Short mmCIF file of C-alpha atoms in Angstrom, two decimals:
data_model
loop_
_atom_site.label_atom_id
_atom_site.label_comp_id
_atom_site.label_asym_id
_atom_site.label_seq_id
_atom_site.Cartn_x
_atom_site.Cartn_y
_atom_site.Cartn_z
CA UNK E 20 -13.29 23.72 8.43
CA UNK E 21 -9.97 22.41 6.57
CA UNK E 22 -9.90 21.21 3.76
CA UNK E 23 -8.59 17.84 3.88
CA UNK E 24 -8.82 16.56 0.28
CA UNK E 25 -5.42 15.38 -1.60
CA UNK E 26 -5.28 13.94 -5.15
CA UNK E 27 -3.37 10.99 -6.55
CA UNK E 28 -2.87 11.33 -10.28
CA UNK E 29 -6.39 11.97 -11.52
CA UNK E 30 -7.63 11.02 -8.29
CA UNK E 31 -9.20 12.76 -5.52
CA UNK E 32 -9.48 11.62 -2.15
CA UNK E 33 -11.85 13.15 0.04
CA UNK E 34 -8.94 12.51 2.82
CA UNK E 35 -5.64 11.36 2.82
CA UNK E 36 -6.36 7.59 4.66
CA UNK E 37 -6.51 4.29 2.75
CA UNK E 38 -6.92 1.10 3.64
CA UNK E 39 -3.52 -1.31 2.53
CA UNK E 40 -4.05 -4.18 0.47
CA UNK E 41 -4.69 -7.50 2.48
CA UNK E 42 -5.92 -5.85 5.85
CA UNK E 43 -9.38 -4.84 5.20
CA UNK E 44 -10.25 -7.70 2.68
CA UNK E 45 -12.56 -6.68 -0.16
CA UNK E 46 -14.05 -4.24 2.12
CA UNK E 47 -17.62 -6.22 3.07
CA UNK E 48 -15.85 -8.64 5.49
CA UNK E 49 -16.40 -4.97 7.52
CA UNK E 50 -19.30 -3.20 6.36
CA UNK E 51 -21.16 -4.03 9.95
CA UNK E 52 -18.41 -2.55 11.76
CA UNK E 53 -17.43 0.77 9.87
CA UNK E 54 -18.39 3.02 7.05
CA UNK E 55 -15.98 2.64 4.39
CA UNK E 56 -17.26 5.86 2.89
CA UNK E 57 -15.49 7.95 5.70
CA UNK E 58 -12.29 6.94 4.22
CA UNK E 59 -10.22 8.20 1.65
CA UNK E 60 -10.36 4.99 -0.01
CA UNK E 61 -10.25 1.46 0.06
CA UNK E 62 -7.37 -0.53 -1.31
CA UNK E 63 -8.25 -4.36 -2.22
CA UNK E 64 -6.86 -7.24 -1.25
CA UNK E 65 -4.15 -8.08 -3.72
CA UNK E 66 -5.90 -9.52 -6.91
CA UNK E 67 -4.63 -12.47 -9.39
CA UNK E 68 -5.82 -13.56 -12.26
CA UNK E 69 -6.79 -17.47 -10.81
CA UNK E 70 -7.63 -18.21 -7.17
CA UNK E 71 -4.85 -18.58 -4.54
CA UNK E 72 -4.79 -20.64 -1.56
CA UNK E 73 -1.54 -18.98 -0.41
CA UNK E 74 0.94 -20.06 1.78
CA UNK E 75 0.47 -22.87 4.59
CA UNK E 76 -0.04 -22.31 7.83
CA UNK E 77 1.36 -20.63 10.40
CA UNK E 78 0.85 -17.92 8.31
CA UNK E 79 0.33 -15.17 11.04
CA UNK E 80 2.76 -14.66 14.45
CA UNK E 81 2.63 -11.76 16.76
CA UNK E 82 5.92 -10.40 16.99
CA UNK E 83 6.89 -7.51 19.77
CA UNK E 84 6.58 -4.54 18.29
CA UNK E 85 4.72 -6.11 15.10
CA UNK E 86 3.20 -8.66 13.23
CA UNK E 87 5.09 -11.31 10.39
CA UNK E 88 2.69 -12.48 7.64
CA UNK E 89 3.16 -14.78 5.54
CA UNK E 90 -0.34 -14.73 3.79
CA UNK E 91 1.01 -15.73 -0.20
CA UNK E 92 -1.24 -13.40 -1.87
CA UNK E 93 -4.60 -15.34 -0.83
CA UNK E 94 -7.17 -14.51 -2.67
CA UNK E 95 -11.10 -15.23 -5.16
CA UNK E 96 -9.53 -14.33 -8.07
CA UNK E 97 -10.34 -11.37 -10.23
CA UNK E 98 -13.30 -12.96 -11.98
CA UNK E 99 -14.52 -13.97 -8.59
CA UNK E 100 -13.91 -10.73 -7.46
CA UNK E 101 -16.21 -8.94 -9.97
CA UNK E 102 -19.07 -10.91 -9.51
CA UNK E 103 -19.17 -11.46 -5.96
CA UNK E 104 -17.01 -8.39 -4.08
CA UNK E 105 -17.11 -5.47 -6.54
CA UNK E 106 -21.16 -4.66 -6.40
CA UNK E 107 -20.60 -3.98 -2.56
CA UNK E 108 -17.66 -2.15 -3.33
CA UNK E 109 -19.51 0.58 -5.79
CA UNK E 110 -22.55 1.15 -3.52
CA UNK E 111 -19.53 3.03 -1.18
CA UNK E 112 -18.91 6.64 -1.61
CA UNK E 113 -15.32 6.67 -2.20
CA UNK E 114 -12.06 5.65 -4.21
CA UNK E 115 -11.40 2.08 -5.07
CA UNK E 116 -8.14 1.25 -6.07
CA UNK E 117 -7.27 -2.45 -6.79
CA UNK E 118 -4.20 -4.13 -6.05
CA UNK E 119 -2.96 -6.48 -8.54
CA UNK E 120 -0.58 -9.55 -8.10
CA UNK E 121 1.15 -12.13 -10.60
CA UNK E 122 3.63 -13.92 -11.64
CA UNK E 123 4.50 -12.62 -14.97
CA UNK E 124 4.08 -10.15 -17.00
CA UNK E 125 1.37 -11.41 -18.93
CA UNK E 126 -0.94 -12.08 -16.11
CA UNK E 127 -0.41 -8.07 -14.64
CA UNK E 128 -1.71 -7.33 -17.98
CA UNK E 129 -4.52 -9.53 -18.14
CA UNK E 130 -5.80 -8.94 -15.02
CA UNK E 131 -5.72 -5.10 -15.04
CA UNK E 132 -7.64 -5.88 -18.57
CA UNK E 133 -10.52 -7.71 -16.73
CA UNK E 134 -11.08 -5.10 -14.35
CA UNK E 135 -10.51 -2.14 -16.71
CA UNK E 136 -13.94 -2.92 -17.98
CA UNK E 137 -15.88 -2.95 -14.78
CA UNK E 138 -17.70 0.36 -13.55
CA UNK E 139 -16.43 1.03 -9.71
CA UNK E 140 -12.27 0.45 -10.04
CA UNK E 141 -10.77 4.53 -10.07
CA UNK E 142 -7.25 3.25 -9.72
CA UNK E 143 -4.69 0.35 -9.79
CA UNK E 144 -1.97 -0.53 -7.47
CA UNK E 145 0.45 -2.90 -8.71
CA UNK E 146 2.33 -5.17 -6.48
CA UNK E 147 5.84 -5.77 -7.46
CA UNK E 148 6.91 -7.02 -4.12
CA UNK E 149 5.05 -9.37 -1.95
CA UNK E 150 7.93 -11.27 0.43
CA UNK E 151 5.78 -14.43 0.44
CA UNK E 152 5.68 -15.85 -2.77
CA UNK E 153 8.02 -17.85 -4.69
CA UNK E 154 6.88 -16.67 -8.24
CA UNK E 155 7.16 -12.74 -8.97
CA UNK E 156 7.23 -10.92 -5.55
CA UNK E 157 10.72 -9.90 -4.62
CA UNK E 158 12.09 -10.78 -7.62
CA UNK E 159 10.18 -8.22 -9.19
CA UNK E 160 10.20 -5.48 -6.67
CA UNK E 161 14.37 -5.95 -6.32
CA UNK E 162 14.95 -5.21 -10.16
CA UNK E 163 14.60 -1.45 -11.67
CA UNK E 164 14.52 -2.95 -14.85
CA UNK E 165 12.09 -4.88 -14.33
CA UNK E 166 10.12 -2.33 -12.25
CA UNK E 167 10.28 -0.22 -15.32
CA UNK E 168 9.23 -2.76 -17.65
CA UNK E 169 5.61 -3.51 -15.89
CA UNK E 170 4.74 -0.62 -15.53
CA UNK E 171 5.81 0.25 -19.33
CA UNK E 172 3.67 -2.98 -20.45
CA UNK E 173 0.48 -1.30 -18.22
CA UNK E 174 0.74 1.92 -19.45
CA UNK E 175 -1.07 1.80 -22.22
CA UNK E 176 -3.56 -0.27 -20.76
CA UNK E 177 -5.37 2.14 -18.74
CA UNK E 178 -5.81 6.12 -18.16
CA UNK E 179 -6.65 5.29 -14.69
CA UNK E 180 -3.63 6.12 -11.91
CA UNK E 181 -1.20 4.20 -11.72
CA UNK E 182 0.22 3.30 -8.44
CA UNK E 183 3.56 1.09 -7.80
CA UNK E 184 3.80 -0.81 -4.46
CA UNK E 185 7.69 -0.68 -3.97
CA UNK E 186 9.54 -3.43 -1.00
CA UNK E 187 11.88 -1.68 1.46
CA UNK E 188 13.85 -4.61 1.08
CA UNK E 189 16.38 -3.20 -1.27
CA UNK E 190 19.49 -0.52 -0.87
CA UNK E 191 18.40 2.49 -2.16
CA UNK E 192 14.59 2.88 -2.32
CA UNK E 193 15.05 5.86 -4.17
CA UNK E 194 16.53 4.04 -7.60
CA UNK E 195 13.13 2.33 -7.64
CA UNK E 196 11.17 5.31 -7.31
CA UNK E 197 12.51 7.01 -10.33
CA UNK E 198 12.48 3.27 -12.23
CA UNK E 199 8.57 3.25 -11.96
CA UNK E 200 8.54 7.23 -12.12
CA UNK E 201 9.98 7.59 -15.38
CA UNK E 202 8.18 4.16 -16.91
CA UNK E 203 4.61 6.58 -16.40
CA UNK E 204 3.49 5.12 -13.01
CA UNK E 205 1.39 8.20 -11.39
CA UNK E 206 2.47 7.46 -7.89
CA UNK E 207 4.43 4.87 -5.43
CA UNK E 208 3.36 3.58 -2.38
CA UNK E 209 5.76 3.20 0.21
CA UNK E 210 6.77 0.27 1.51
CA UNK E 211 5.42 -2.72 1.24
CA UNK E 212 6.62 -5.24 4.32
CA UNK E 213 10.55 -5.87 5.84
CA UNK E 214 11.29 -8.92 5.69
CA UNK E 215 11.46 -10.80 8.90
CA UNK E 216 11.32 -13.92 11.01
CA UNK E 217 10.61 -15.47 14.44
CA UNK E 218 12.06 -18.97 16.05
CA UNK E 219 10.20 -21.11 18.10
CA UNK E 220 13.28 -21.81 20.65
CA UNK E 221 11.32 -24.74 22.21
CA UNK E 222 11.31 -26.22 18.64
CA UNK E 223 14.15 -24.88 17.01
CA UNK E 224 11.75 -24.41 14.41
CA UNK E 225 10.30 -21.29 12.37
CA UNK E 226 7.38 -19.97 13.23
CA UNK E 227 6.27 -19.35 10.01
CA UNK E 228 5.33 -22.40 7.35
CA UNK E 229 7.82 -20.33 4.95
CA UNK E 230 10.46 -19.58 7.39
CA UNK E 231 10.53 -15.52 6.86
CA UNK E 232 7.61 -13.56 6.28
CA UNK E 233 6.71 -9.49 6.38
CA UNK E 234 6.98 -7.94 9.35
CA UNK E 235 4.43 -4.74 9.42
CA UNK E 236 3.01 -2.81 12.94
CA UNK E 237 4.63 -0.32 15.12
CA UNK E 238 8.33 -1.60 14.91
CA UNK E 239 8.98 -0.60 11.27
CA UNK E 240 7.37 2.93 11.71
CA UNK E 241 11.06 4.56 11.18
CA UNK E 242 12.47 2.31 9.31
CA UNK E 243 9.37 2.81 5.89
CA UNK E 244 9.11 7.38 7.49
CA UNK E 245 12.73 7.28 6.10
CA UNK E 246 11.63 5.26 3.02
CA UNK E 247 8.92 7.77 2.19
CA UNK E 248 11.71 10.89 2.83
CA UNK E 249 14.01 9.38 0.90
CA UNK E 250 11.54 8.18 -2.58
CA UNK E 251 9.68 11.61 -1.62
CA UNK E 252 12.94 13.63 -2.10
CA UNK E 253 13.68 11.24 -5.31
CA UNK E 254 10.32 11.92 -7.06
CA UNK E 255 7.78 14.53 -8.50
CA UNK E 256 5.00 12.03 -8.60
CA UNK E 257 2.95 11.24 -5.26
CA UNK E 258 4.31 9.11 -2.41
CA UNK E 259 2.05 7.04 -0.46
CA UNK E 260 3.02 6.00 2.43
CA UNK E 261 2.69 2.58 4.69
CA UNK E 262 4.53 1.11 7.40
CA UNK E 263 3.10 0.76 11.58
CA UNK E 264 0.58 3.83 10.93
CA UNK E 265 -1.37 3.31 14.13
CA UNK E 266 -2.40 6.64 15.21
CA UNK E 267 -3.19 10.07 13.67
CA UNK E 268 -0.06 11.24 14.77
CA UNK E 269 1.88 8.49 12.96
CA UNK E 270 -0.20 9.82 9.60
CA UNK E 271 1.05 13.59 10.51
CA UNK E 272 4.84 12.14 10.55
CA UNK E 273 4.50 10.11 7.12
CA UNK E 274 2.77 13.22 5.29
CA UNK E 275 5.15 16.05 6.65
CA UNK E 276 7.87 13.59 5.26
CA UNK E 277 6.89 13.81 1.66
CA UNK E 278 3.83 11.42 1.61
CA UNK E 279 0.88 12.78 -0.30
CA UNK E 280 -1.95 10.00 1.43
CA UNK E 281 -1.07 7.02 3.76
CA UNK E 282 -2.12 3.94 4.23
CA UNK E 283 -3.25 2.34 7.38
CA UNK E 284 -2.52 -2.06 7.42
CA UNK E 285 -1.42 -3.69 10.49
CA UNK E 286 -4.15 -1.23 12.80
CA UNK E 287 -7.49 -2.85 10.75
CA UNK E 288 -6.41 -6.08 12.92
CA UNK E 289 -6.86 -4.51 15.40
CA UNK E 290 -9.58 -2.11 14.89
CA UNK E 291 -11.21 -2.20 12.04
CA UNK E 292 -12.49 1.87 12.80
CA UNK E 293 -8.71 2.62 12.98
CA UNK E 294 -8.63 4.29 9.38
CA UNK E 295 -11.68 6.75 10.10
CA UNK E 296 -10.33 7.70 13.65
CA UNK E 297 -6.77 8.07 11.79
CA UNK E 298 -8.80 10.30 9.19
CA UNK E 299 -10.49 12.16 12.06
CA UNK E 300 -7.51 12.93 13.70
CA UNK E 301 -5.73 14.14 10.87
CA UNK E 302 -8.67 16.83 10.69
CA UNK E 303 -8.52 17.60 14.29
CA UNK E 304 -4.96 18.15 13.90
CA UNK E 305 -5.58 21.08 11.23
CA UNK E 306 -8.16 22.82 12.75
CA UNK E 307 -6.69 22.93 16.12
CA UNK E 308 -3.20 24.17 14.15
CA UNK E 309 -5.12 26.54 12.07
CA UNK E 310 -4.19 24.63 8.91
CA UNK E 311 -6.49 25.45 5.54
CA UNK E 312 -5.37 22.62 4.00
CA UNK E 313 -3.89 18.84 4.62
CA UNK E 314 -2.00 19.76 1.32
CA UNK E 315 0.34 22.18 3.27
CA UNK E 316 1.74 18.94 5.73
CA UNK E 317 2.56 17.08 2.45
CA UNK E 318 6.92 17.08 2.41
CA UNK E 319 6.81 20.43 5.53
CA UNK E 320 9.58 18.45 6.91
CA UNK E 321 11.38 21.18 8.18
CA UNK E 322 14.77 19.32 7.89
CA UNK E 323 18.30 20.74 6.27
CA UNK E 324 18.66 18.07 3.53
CA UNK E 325 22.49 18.68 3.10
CA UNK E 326 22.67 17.31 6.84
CA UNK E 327 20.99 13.98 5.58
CA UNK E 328 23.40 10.86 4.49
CA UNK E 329 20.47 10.25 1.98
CA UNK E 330 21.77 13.40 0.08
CA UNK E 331 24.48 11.68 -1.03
CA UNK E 332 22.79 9.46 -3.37
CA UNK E 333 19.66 11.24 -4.17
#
């Protein structure tokens, strides 16, 4: 029987799958369909410190290849959350990790705050770079500095890991990595949407409300492996990896490229089992390939790095 446990900071999951932020809502929305405790963990919905409404609709198009959201961080707010979603959330047996949105600086800290006294939170992730919001979002996740400075002002706010969403939407992913590495964040997830857009040609209008939105599914499956490689190679801290994870196979790819766990988004639309099949596959995979451990597919790549036009500004 391998072992498929991996840990995140102080964290240990009994499997490397998790659920991204925004696809498996605050978990109950699915608790008739499948057993969150088979997973690794869940990640919630992004989290801000009022109620959102989000963006206007269309907010959703099917794209080939993917899907372009532009959801504008949706959600109860935190308060809400605590009373109504989190007492579901702590009956499950395993890791909760809560993804936080704002707007400033302030409201990162003030949120996190809130939740830091509630029994059934083991982790934060902290999103620095939702496409589809005006205030925060991108201009967060495109700025080091700025990178380094939330996750400075959270620090001390918690001893719970400490997990940075980071956007692919910038030159060198690996800059970032480092940014919220040396600032004390205990791991990255990798990536967080492409932007993207689709065109109604009998319109000539967007199909989106907001024009451009995040594209996520099957199409950006290289594009966010070479993300996780490249903050992977940058970094001593865990990688998580995200981006068109359908299938256990996908999973095997974004963990022998340096990611420690993964993240399954765009396949809970679809199947809402996806995460515990992806988590049952990965297990299949080792025993069948007489592997002790998950652990030994994290970064087994077996790749000459000087060949790579990422070693040149690693």
């Amino acid at each position: 029987m391998p072992n498929t446990e991996v840990t995140i900071g102080s964290l240990k999951l009994k499997n490397p799958v998790l659920t991204a932020s925004g696809t498996f809502g605050y978990g109950d929305e699915v608790k008739e369909l499948v057993d969150g405790s088979k997973l690794g963990g869940i990640i919630t919905k992004s989290l801000s410190l009022k109620p959102r409404d989000g963006n206007a609709p269309n907010r959703i198009v099917e794209t080939s290849g993917g899907m372009l959201n532009s959801i504008g961080l949706a959600n109860i707010g935190v308060r809400a959350f605590i009373e109504q979603k989190l007492p579901y959330l702590r009956e499950l047996d395993t890791v909760i990790i809560a993804n936080i949105a704002a707007s400033t600086l302030d409201e990162y800290c003030e949120v996190l705050s809130l939740l830091e006294h509630e029994n059934g939170i083991d982790g934060y992730e902290i999103n620095v770079s939702c496409p589809n919001v005006k205030e925060g979002g991108l201009n967060f996740g495109t700025n080091c500095d700025m990178i380094a400075e939330i996750t400075r002002r959270l620090r001390p706010l918690t001893t719970k890991p400490l997990i940075i969403k980071l956007t692919p939407n910038v030159t060198h992913i690996a800059d970032f990595a480092r940014s919220a590495e040396l600032a004390g964040a205990d791991a990255i997830s990798c990536v967080n949407t492409f932007v993207g857009m689709a065109i109604d040609i009998r319109t000539k209008k967007p199909k989106l409300s907001t024009v451009t939105g995040g594209l996520s599914g099957p199409a950006i499956k290289p594009l966010a492996l070479a993300k996780v490689y490249e903050a992977s190679q940058a970094v001593n801290i865990p990688v998580i990896g995200i981006g068109g994870i359908m299938t256990w196979e996908d999973a095997i790819e974004f963990l022998l490229a340096g990611a420690t766990a993964i993240q399954v988004g765009t396949a809970n639309f679809i199947d809402p089992t996806a995460g515990v099949k992806i988590a049952d596959g990965i297990k299949s995979y080792c025993e069948k390939s007489n592997i002790a451990s998950v652990t030994e597919l994290i970064g087994a790549l077996d790749a000459k790095r000087d060949n790579s036009i990422l070693s040149s500004w690693l």
